[in-house]
XYZ file of C-alpha atoms in Angstrom:
588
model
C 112.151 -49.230 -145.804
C 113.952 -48.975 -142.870
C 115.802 -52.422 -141.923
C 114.212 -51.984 -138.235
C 110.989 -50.707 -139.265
C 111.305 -54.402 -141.247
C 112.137 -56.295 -138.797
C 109.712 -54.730 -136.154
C 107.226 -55.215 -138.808
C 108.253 -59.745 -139.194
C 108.037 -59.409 -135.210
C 104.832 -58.158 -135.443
C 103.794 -60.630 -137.530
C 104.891 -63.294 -135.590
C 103.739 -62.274 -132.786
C 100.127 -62.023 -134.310
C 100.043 -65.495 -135.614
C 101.154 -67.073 -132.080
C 98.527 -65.039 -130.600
C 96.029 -66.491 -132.910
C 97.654 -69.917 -132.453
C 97.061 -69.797 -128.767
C 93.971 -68.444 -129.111
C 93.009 -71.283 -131.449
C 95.078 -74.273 -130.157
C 95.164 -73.686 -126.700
C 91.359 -74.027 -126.004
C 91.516 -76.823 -128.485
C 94.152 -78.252 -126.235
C 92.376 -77.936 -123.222
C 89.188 -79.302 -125.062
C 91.195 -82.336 -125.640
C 93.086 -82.675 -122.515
C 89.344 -82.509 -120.931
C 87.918 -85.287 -123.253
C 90.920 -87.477 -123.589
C 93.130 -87.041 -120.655
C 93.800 -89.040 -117.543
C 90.464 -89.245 -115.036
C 90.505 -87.039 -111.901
C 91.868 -89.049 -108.843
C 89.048 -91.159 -107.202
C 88.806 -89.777 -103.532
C 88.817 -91.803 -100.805
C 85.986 -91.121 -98.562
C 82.786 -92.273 -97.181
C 80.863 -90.388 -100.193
C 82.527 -91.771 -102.538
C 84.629 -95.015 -102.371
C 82.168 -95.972 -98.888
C 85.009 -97.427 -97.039
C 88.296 -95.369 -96.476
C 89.971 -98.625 -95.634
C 92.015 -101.403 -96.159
C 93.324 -100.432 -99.486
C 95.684 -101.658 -102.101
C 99.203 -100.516 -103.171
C 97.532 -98.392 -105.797
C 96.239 -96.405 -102.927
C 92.385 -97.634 -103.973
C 89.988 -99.298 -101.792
C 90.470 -103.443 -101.597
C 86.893 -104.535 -101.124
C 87.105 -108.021 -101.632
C 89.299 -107.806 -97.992
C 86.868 -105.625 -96.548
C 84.168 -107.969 -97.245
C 85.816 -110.912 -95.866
C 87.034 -109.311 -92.616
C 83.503 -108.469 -92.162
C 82.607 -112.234 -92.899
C 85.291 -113.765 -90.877
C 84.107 -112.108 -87.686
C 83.860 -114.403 -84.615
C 84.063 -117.306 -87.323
C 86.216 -120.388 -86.213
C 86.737 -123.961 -87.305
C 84.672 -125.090 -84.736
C 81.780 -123.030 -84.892
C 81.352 -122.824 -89.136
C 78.326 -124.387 -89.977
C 79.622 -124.269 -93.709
C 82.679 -127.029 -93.200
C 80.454 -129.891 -92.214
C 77.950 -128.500 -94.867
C 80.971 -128.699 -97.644
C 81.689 -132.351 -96.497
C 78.358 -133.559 -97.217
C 77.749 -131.247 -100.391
C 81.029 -131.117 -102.316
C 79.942 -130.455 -105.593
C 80.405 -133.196 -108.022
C 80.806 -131.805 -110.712
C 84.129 -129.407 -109.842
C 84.928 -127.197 -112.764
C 80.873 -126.237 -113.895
C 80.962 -124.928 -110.218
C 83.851 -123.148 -109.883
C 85.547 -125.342 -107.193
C 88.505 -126.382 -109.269
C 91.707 -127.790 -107.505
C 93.294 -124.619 -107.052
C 89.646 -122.756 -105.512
C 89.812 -125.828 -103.808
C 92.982 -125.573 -102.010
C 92.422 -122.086 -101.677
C 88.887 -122.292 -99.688
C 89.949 -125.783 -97.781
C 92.899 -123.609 -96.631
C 91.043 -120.623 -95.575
C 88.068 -122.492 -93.874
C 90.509 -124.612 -91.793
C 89.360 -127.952 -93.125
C 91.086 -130.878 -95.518
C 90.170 -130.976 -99.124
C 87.252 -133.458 -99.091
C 88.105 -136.595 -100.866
C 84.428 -136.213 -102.110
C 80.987 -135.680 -101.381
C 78.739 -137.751 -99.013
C 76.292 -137.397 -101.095
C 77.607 -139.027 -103.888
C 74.961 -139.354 -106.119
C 71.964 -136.923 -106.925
C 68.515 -137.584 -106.187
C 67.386 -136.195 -109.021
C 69.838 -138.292 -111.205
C 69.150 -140.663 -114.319
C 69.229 -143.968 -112.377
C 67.145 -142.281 -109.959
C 64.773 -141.446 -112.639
C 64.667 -144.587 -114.322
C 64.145 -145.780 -110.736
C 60.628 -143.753 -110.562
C 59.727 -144.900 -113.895
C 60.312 -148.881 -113.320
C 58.165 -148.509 -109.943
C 55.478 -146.619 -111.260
C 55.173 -149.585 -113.926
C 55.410 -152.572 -111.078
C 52.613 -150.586 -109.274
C 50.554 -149.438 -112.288
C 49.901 -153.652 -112.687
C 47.312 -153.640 -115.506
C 49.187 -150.904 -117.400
C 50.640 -151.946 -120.795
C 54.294 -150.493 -120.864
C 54.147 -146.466 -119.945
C 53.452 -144.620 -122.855
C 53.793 -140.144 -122.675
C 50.951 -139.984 -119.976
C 52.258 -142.518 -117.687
C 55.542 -141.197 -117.793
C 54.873 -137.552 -116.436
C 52.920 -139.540 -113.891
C 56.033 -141.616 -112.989
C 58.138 -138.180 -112.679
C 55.932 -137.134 -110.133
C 56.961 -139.634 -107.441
C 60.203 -137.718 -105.671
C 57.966 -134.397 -105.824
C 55.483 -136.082 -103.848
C 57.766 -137.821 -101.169
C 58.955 -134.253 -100.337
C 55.243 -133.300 -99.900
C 53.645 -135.955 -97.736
C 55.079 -138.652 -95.142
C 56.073 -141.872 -96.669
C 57.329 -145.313 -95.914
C 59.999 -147.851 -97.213
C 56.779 -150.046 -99.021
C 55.760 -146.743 -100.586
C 59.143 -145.917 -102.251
C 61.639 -148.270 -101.818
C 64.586 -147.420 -103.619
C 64.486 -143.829 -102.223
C 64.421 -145.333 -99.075
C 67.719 -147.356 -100.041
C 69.032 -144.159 -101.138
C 68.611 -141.952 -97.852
C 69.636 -145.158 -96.021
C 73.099 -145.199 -97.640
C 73.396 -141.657 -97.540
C 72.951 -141.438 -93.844
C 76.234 -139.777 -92.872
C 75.659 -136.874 -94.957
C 72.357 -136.055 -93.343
C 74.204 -136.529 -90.069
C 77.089 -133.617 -91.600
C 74.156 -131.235 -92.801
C 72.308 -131.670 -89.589
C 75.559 -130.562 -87.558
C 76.195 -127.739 -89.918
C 72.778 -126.808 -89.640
C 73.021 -126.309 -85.571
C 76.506 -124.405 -85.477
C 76.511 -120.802 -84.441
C 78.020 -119.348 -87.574
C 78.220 -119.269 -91.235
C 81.605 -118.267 -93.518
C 81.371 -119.582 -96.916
C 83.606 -117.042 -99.082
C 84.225 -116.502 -103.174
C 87.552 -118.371 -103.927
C 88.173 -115.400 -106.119
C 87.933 -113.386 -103.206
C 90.908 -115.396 -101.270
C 93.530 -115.105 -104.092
C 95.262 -111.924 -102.890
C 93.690 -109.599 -105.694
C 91.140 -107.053 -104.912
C 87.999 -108.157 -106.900
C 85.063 -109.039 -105.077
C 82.519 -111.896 -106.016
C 80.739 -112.204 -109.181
C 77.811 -112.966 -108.000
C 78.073 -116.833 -109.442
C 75.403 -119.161 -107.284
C 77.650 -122.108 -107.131
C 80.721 -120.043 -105.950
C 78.748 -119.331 -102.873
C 77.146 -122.584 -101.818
C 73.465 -121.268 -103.276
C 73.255 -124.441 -105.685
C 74.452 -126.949 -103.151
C 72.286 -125.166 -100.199
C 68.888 -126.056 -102.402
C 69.738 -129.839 -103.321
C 70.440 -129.661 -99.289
C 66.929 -128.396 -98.844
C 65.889 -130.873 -101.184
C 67.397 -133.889 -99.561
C 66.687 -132.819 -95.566
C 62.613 -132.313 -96.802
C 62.663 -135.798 -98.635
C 64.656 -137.392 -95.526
C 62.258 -135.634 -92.826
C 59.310 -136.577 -94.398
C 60.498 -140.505 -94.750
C 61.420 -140.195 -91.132
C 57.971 -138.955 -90.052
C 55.867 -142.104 -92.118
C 58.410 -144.660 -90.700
C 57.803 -143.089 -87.325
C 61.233 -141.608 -86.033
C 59.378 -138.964 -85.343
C 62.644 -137.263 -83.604
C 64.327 -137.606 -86.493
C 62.349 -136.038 -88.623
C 62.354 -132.897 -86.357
C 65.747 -132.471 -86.265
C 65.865 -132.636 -90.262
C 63.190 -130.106 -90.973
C 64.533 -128.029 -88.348
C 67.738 -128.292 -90.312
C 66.273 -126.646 -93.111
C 65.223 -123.923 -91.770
C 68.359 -122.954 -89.225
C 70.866 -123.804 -93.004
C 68.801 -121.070 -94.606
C 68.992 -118.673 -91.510
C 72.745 -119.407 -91.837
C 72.318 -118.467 -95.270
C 70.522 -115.717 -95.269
C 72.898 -113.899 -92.832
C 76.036 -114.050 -95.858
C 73.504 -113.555 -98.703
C 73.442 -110.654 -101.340
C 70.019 -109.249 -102.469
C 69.991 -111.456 -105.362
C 69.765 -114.578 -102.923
C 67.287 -113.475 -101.070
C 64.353 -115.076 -103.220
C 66.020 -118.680 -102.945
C 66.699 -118.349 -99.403
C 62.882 -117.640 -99.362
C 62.228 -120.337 -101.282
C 64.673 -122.782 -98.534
C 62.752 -121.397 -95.715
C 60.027 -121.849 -97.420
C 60.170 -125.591 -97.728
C 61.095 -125.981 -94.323
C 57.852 -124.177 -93.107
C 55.805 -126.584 -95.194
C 57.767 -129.427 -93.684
C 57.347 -128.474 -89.946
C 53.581 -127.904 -91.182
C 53.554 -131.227 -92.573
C 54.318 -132.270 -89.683
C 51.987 -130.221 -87.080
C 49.111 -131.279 -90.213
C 49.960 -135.490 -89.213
C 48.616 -135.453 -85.439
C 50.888 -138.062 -84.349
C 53.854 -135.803 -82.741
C 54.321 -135.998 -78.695
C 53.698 -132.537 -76.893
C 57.872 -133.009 -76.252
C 58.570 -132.925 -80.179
C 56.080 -130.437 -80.708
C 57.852 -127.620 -77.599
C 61.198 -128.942 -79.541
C 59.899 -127.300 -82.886
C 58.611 -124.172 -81.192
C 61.589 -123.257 -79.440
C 63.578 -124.142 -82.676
C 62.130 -121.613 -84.594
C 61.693 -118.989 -81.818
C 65.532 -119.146 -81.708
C 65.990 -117.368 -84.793
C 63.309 -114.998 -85.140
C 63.169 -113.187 -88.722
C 64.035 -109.444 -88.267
C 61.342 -106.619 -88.827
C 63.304 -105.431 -91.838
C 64.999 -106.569 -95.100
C 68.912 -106.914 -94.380
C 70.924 -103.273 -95.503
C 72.570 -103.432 -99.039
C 76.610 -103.297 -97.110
C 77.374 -106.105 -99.108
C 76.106 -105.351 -102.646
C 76.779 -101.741 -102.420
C 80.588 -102.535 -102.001
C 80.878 -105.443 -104.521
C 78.921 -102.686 -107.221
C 81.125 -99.993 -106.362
C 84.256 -102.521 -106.571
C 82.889 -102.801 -110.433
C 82.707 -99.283 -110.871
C 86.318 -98.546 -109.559
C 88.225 -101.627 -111.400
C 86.461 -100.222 -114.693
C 88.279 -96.783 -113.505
C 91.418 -98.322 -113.119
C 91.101 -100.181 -116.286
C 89.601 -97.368 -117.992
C 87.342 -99.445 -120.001
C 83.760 -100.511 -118.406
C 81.336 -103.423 -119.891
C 80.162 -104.519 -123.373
C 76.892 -101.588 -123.391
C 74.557 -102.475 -126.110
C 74.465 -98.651 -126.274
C 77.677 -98.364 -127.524
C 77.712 -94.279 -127.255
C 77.867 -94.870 -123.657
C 81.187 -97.663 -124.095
C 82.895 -95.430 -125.903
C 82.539 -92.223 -123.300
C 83.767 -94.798 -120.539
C 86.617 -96.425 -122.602
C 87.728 -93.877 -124.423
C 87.061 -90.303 -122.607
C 87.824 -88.910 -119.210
C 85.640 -89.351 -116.724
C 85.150 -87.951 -112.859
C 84.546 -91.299 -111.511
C 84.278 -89.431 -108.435
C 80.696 -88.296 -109.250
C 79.795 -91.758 -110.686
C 80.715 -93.398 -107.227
C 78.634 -90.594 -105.272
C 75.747 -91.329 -107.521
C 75.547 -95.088 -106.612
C 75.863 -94.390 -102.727
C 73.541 -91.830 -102.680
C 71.131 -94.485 -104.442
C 72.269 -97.386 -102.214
C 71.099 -94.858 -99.113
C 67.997 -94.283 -100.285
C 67.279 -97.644 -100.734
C 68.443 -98.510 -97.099
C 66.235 -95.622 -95.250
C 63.329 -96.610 -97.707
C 63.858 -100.329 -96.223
C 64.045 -99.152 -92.461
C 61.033 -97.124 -92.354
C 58.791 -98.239 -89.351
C 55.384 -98.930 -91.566
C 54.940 -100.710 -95.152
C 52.813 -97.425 -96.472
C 55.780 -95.291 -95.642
C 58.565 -97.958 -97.517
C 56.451 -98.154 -100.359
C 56.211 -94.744 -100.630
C 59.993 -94.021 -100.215
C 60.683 -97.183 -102.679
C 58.287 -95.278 -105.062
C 60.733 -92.207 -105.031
C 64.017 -94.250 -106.117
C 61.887 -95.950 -108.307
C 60.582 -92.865 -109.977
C 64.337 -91.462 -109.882
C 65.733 -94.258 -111.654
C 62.593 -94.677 -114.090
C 63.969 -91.039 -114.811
C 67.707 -91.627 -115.646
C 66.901 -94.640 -118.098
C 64.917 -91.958 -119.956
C 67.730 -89.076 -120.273
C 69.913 -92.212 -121.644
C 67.350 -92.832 -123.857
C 67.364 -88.659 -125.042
C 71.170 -88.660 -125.078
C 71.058 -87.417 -128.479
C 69.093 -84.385 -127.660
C 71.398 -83.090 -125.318
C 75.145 -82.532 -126.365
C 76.246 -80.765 -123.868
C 76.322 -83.608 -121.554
C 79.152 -84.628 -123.116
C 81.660 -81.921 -122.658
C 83.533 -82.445 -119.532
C 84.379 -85.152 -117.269
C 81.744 -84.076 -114.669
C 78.896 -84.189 -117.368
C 80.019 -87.607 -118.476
C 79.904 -89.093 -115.272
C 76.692 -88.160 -114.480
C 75.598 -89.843 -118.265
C 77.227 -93.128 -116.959
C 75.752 -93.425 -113.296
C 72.881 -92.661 -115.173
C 73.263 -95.825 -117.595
C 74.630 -97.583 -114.710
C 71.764 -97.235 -112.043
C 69.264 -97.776 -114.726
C 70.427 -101.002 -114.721
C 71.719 -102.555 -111.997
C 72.172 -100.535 -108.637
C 69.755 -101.403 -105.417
C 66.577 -101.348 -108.073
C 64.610 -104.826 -106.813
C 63.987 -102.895 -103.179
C 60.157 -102.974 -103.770
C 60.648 -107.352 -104.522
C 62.839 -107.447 -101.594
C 60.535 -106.110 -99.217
C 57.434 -108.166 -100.672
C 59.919 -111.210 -100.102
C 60.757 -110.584 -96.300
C 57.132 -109.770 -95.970
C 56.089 -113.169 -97.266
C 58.963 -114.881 -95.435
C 57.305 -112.899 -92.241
C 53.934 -114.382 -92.492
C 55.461 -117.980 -93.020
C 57.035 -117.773 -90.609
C 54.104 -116.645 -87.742
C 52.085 -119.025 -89.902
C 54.227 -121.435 -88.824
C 54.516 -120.624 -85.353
C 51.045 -120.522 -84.336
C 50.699 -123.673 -86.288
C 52.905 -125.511 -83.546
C 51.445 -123.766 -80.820
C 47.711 -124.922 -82.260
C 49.294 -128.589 -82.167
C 50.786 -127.779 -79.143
C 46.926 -127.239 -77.560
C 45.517 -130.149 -79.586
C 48.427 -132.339 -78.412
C 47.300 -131.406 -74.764
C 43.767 -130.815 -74.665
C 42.617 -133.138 -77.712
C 41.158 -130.343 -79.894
C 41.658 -127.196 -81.277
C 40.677 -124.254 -79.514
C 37.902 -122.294 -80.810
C 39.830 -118.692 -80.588
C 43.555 -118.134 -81.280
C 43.962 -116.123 -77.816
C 43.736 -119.595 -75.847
C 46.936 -119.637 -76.796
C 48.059 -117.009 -74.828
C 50.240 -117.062 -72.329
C 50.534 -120.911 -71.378
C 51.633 -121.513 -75.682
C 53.322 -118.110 -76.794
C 53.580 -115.010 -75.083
C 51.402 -113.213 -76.867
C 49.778 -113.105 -80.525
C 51.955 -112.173 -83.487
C 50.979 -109.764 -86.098
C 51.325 -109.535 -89.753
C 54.138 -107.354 -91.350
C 51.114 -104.928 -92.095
C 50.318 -104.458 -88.813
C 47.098 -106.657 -88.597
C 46.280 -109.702 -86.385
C 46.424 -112.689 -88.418
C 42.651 -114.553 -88.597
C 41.964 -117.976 -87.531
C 38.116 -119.803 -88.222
C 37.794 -123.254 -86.651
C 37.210 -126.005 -88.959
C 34.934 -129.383 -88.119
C 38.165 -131.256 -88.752
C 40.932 -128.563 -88.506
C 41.115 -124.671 -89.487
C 41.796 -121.755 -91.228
C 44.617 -119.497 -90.463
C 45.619 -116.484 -92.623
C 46.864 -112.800 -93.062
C 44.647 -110.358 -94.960
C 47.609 -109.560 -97.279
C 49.093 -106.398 -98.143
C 45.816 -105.143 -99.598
C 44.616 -105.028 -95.567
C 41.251 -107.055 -96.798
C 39.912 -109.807 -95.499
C 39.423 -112.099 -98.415
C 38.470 -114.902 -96.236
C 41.653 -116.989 -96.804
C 41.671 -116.588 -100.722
C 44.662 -115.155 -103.123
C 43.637 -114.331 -106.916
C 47.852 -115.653 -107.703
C 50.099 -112.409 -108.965
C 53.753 -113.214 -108.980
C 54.107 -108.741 -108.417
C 53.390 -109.279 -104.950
C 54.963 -112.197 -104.080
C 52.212 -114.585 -103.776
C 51.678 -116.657 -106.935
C 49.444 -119.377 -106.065
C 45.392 -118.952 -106.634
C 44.008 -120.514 -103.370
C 40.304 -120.446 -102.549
C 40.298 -120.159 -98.510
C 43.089 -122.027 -97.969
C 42.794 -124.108 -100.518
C 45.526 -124.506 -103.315
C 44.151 -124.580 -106.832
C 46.336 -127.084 -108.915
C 44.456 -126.492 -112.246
C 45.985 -126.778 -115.900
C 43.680 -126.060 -118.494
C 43.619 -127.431 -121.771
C 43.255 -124.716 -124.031
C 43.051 -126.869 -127.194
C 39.712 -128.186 -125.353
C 36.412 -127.075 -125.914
C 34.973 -128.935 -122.917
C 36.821 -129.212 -119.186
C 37.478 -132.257 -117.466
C 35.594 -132.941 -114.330
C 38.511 -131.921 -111.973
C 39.103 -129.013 -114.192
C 35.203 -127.516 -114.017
C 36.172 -127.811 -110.487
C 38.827 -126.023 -110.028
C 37.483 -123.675 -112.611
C 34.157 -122.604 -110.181
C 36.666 -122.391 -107.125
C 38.595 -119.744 -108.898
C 35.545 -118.228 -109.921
C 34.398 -118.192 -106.291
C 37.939 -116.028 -105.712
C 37.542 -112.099 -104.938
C 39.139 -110.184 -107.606
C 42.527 -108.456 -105.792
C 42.443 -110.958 -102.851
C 45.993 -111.419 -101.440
C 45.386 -113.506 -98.357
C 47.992 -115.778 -97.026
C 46.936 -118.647 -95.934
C 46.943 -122.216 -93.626
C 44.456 -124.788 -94.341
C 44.707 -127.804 -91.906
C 44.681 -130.602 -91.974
C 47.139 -130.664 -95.329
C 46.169 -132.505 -98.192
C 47.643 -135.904 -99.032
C 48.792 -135.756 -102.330
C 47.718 -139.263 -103.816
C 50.752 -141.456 -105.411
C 50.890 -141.431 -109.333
C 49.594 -144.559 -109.503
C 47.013 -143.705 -107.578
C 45.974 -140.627 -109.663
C 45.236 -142.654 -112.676
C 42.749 -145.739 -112.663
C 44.443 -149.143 -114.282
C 43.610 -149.889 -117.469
C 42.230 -153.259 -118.274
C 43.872 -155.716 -121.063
């Protein structure tokens, strides 16, 4: 054969094979490129990354600064209710809390304040001299009692949970009385803190020069200290109000409810249900006090205008906050191309180990994070509920294609397609998902809070007129401006009592149920009531017969509409009888 013809022939060849080569390899390539390459570029823009600026040297959003310009606006030394509220509340225990010396430095420095030397509080109420305390009075009182056996003891624990419940007086408790006496200066710090204008309480980890944004951790944020606060102002108010500093003890409840106000305005979602719970006791304490019928028509205009100052707004607060701090998670797990321990590990190994178009995986959690915030701005509950019911329905929907991953293969091919597999994974889990709580919360918070009001205003009119008036609208215009409504839209119902009355809101269910609530933690309201009335029953279900107080309660909750989710006043309050007055002496 010809020695060209040959060697045309070999070129041939070759040229055959490298076709088929790149014909084989270079999809093969690609395929691998796509699957194991770098990730596309996040974009910076509102759709995806939310905020376009300040951002780091790596050219990526810094949220944690974002977050803390937005909470250092108009905040000075002078005006932050959270330095005076550190000086009283230090936490004592440093290291479980996260204040170590260096967070320590770091926050003192930021806030503008000196390193506190310690707390003035220095010891807990709840701590175990305290509790030996209760014990060894419930035993000088309980007289005839041989030495406390299991019985008397949970009756003993009972006495501080009490004293925040009713007013008391030095002979009633003594050595709590000794203890608020000697911790008079902090109630002094958390009363200032409680009446400055503003409220800056950052993350240490936030103030460290990196870029990650709070964990979330409760006693990073003050949340753990604000409560034993609470706890303290409700136990000092209500000693205040039996010794008869009457003043006093408006000032301290008051202080309770403007702290969790101050709260509530640097709060993520997540805090929201404690910073019910705060306002919460401070209703019950200014009730507590309305309930008593010894407070001076001056006192009484004092705790009106208190809580008129800070109304509660019509709608949950916006998700700004958790929206960035969730995205911050998603685009550090970018960086790091790894993303958290997933007890479905197919899903930990497509985000450590695969390319993904984070890109899509941000867009999906703002487009959920919007949703949520029109569903929560809608002007009536039936059209928020029906909105919430949408995202819920959505997200319902993405846990189950996680759950059918196996079924569909093709989800896994490209960057784009495993993106949307991990938003999916991702907003299944976390994401804005507790909207429909959130709202019941605010809504609850909303009728405490009216409750409340026309509560003082009704001891306003007693105070002046010696009764109460037969018809809420007496109160109108001399008392308030005009009548409140419920967060459903409905005029809240008041009955006049021989001795007091009955004030409620007919609930989300829009039914008058004549002051009663069947309990249901779903909707917010727990507690079985029976027109006002709270139902304090534990059965004893290895019993075959019920105790006379328990066949009580028993045909009061049987008395209870089924569904009924009325919210409701009852005055005058109850006085919860002392342990040892629950339980008759023995003899020898």
């Amino acid at each position: 054969m010809d020695p060209a013809a040959q060697k045309r022939r070999r070129q041939g060849r070759r040229l055959f094979w490298a076709l088929v080569a790149a014909v084989v390899l270079l999809p093969l390539s690609l395929a691998l490129y796509v699957t194991f390459g770098p990730n596309p570029p996040i974009h910076i823009s509102k759709q995806t990354t939310y905020i376009t600026a300040p951002l780091t040297e790596e050219g990526l959003p810094d949220y944690a600064a974002a977050l803390l310009a937005d909470m250092r606006k108009g905040v000075t030394p002078e005006n932050n209710g959270a330095i005076p509220f550190l000086q009283a509340m230090w936490p004592a225990n440093e290291e479980n809390l996260g204040y170590s010396s260096s967070n320590a430095e770091v926050l003192c420095k930021e806030l503008g304040m000196p390193v506190p030397a310690g707390a003035a509080f220095s010891e807990h109420l709840w701590s175990d001299r305290m509790n030996d305390e209760e014990r060894l009075l419930f035993k000088r009182r309980m007289k005839s009692v041989s030495p406390a056996g299991p019985s008397t003891e949970s009756y003993a624990d009972e006495i501080g949970l009490i004293a925040l419940q009713r007013s008391w007086t030095s002979h009633d408790i003594p050595f709590l009385s000794n203890w608020l006496r000697t911790h008079r200066e902090g109630f002094d710090l958390l009363c200032n803190a409680a009446e400055k204008k503003m409220w800056y309480l950052p993350d240490p980890t936030m103030l460290r020069g990196g870029s990650e944004t709070p964990e979330g951790g409760a006693g990073l944020r003050g949340l753990i200290e604000l409560r034993n606060a609470c706890i303290n102002l409700r136990l000092a108010a209500m000693h205040d109000a039996g010794e008869g500093r009457l003043a006093r003890a408006i000032r301290r409840a008051l202080a309770i409810f403007r702290l969790s106000r101050l709260f509530r305005r640097e709060s993520l979602p997540s805090d929201v249900h404690s910073v019910c719970a705060f306002e919460g006791s401070a209703y019950a304490a200014i009730r507590q006090l309305c309930s008593s019928g010894g407070l001076p028509l001056p006192e009484l205009e004092r705790l009106l205008a208190g809580l008129d100052g800070l109304p509660l707004s019509a709608n949950p607060p916006p998700f700004d906050r958790d929206r960035l701090i969730f995205l911050d998670w998603a685009v550090e797990a970018s960086r790091q191309g790894s993303w958290f321990e997933d007890d479905h590990r197919l899903i930990e190994a497509l985000s450590s180990r695969t390319a993904v178009d984070w890109n899509l995986v941000l867009g999906s959690i703002n487009e959920l994070y919007d949703a949520a915030e029109v569903a929560l701005a809608l002007p009536t509950r039936p059209q928020r509920m029906s909105a919430i019911g949408l995202i819920e329905k959505e997200t319902q929907a993405r846990l189950l294609a996680i759950n059918h991953l196996a079924s569909s293969p093709t989800r896994f091919l490209t960057p784009q397609s495993r993106a949307r597999v991990l938003s999916d994974r991702l907003l299944s889990i976390h994401g804005p998902l507790g909207c429909r709580h959130l709202l019941e919360l605010h809504e609850r918070s909303h009728i405490d809070y009216q409750l409340t009001r026309l509560a003082i205003a009704l001891a306003i009119l007693r105070a002046e007129h010696g009764d109460y008036p037969d018809v809420l609208t007496t109160l109108v215009p001399d008392v308030i401006p005009a009548l409140p409504n419920d967060p459903f839209g409905a005029p809240f119902i008041y009955r006049k009592l021989d001795n007091g009355y009955l004030l409620y809101s007919t609930g989300p269910n829009q039914t008058d149920d004549g002051g009663s609530n069947a309990g249901g933690e779903s909707d917010g309201y727990g507690t079985q009531t029976f027109e006002g009335v709270e139902i304090d029953a534990y059965f004893d279900e290895s019993s075959d017969t019920l105790t006379p107080e328990e066949q009580a309660a028993y045909d009061l909750i049987e008395l209870i509409p089924e569904g009924a989710d009325d919210h409701a006043i009852r005055m005058p309050l109850p006085i919860e009888p002392w342990p040892w007055e629950k339980q008759p002496a023995k003899s020898e």
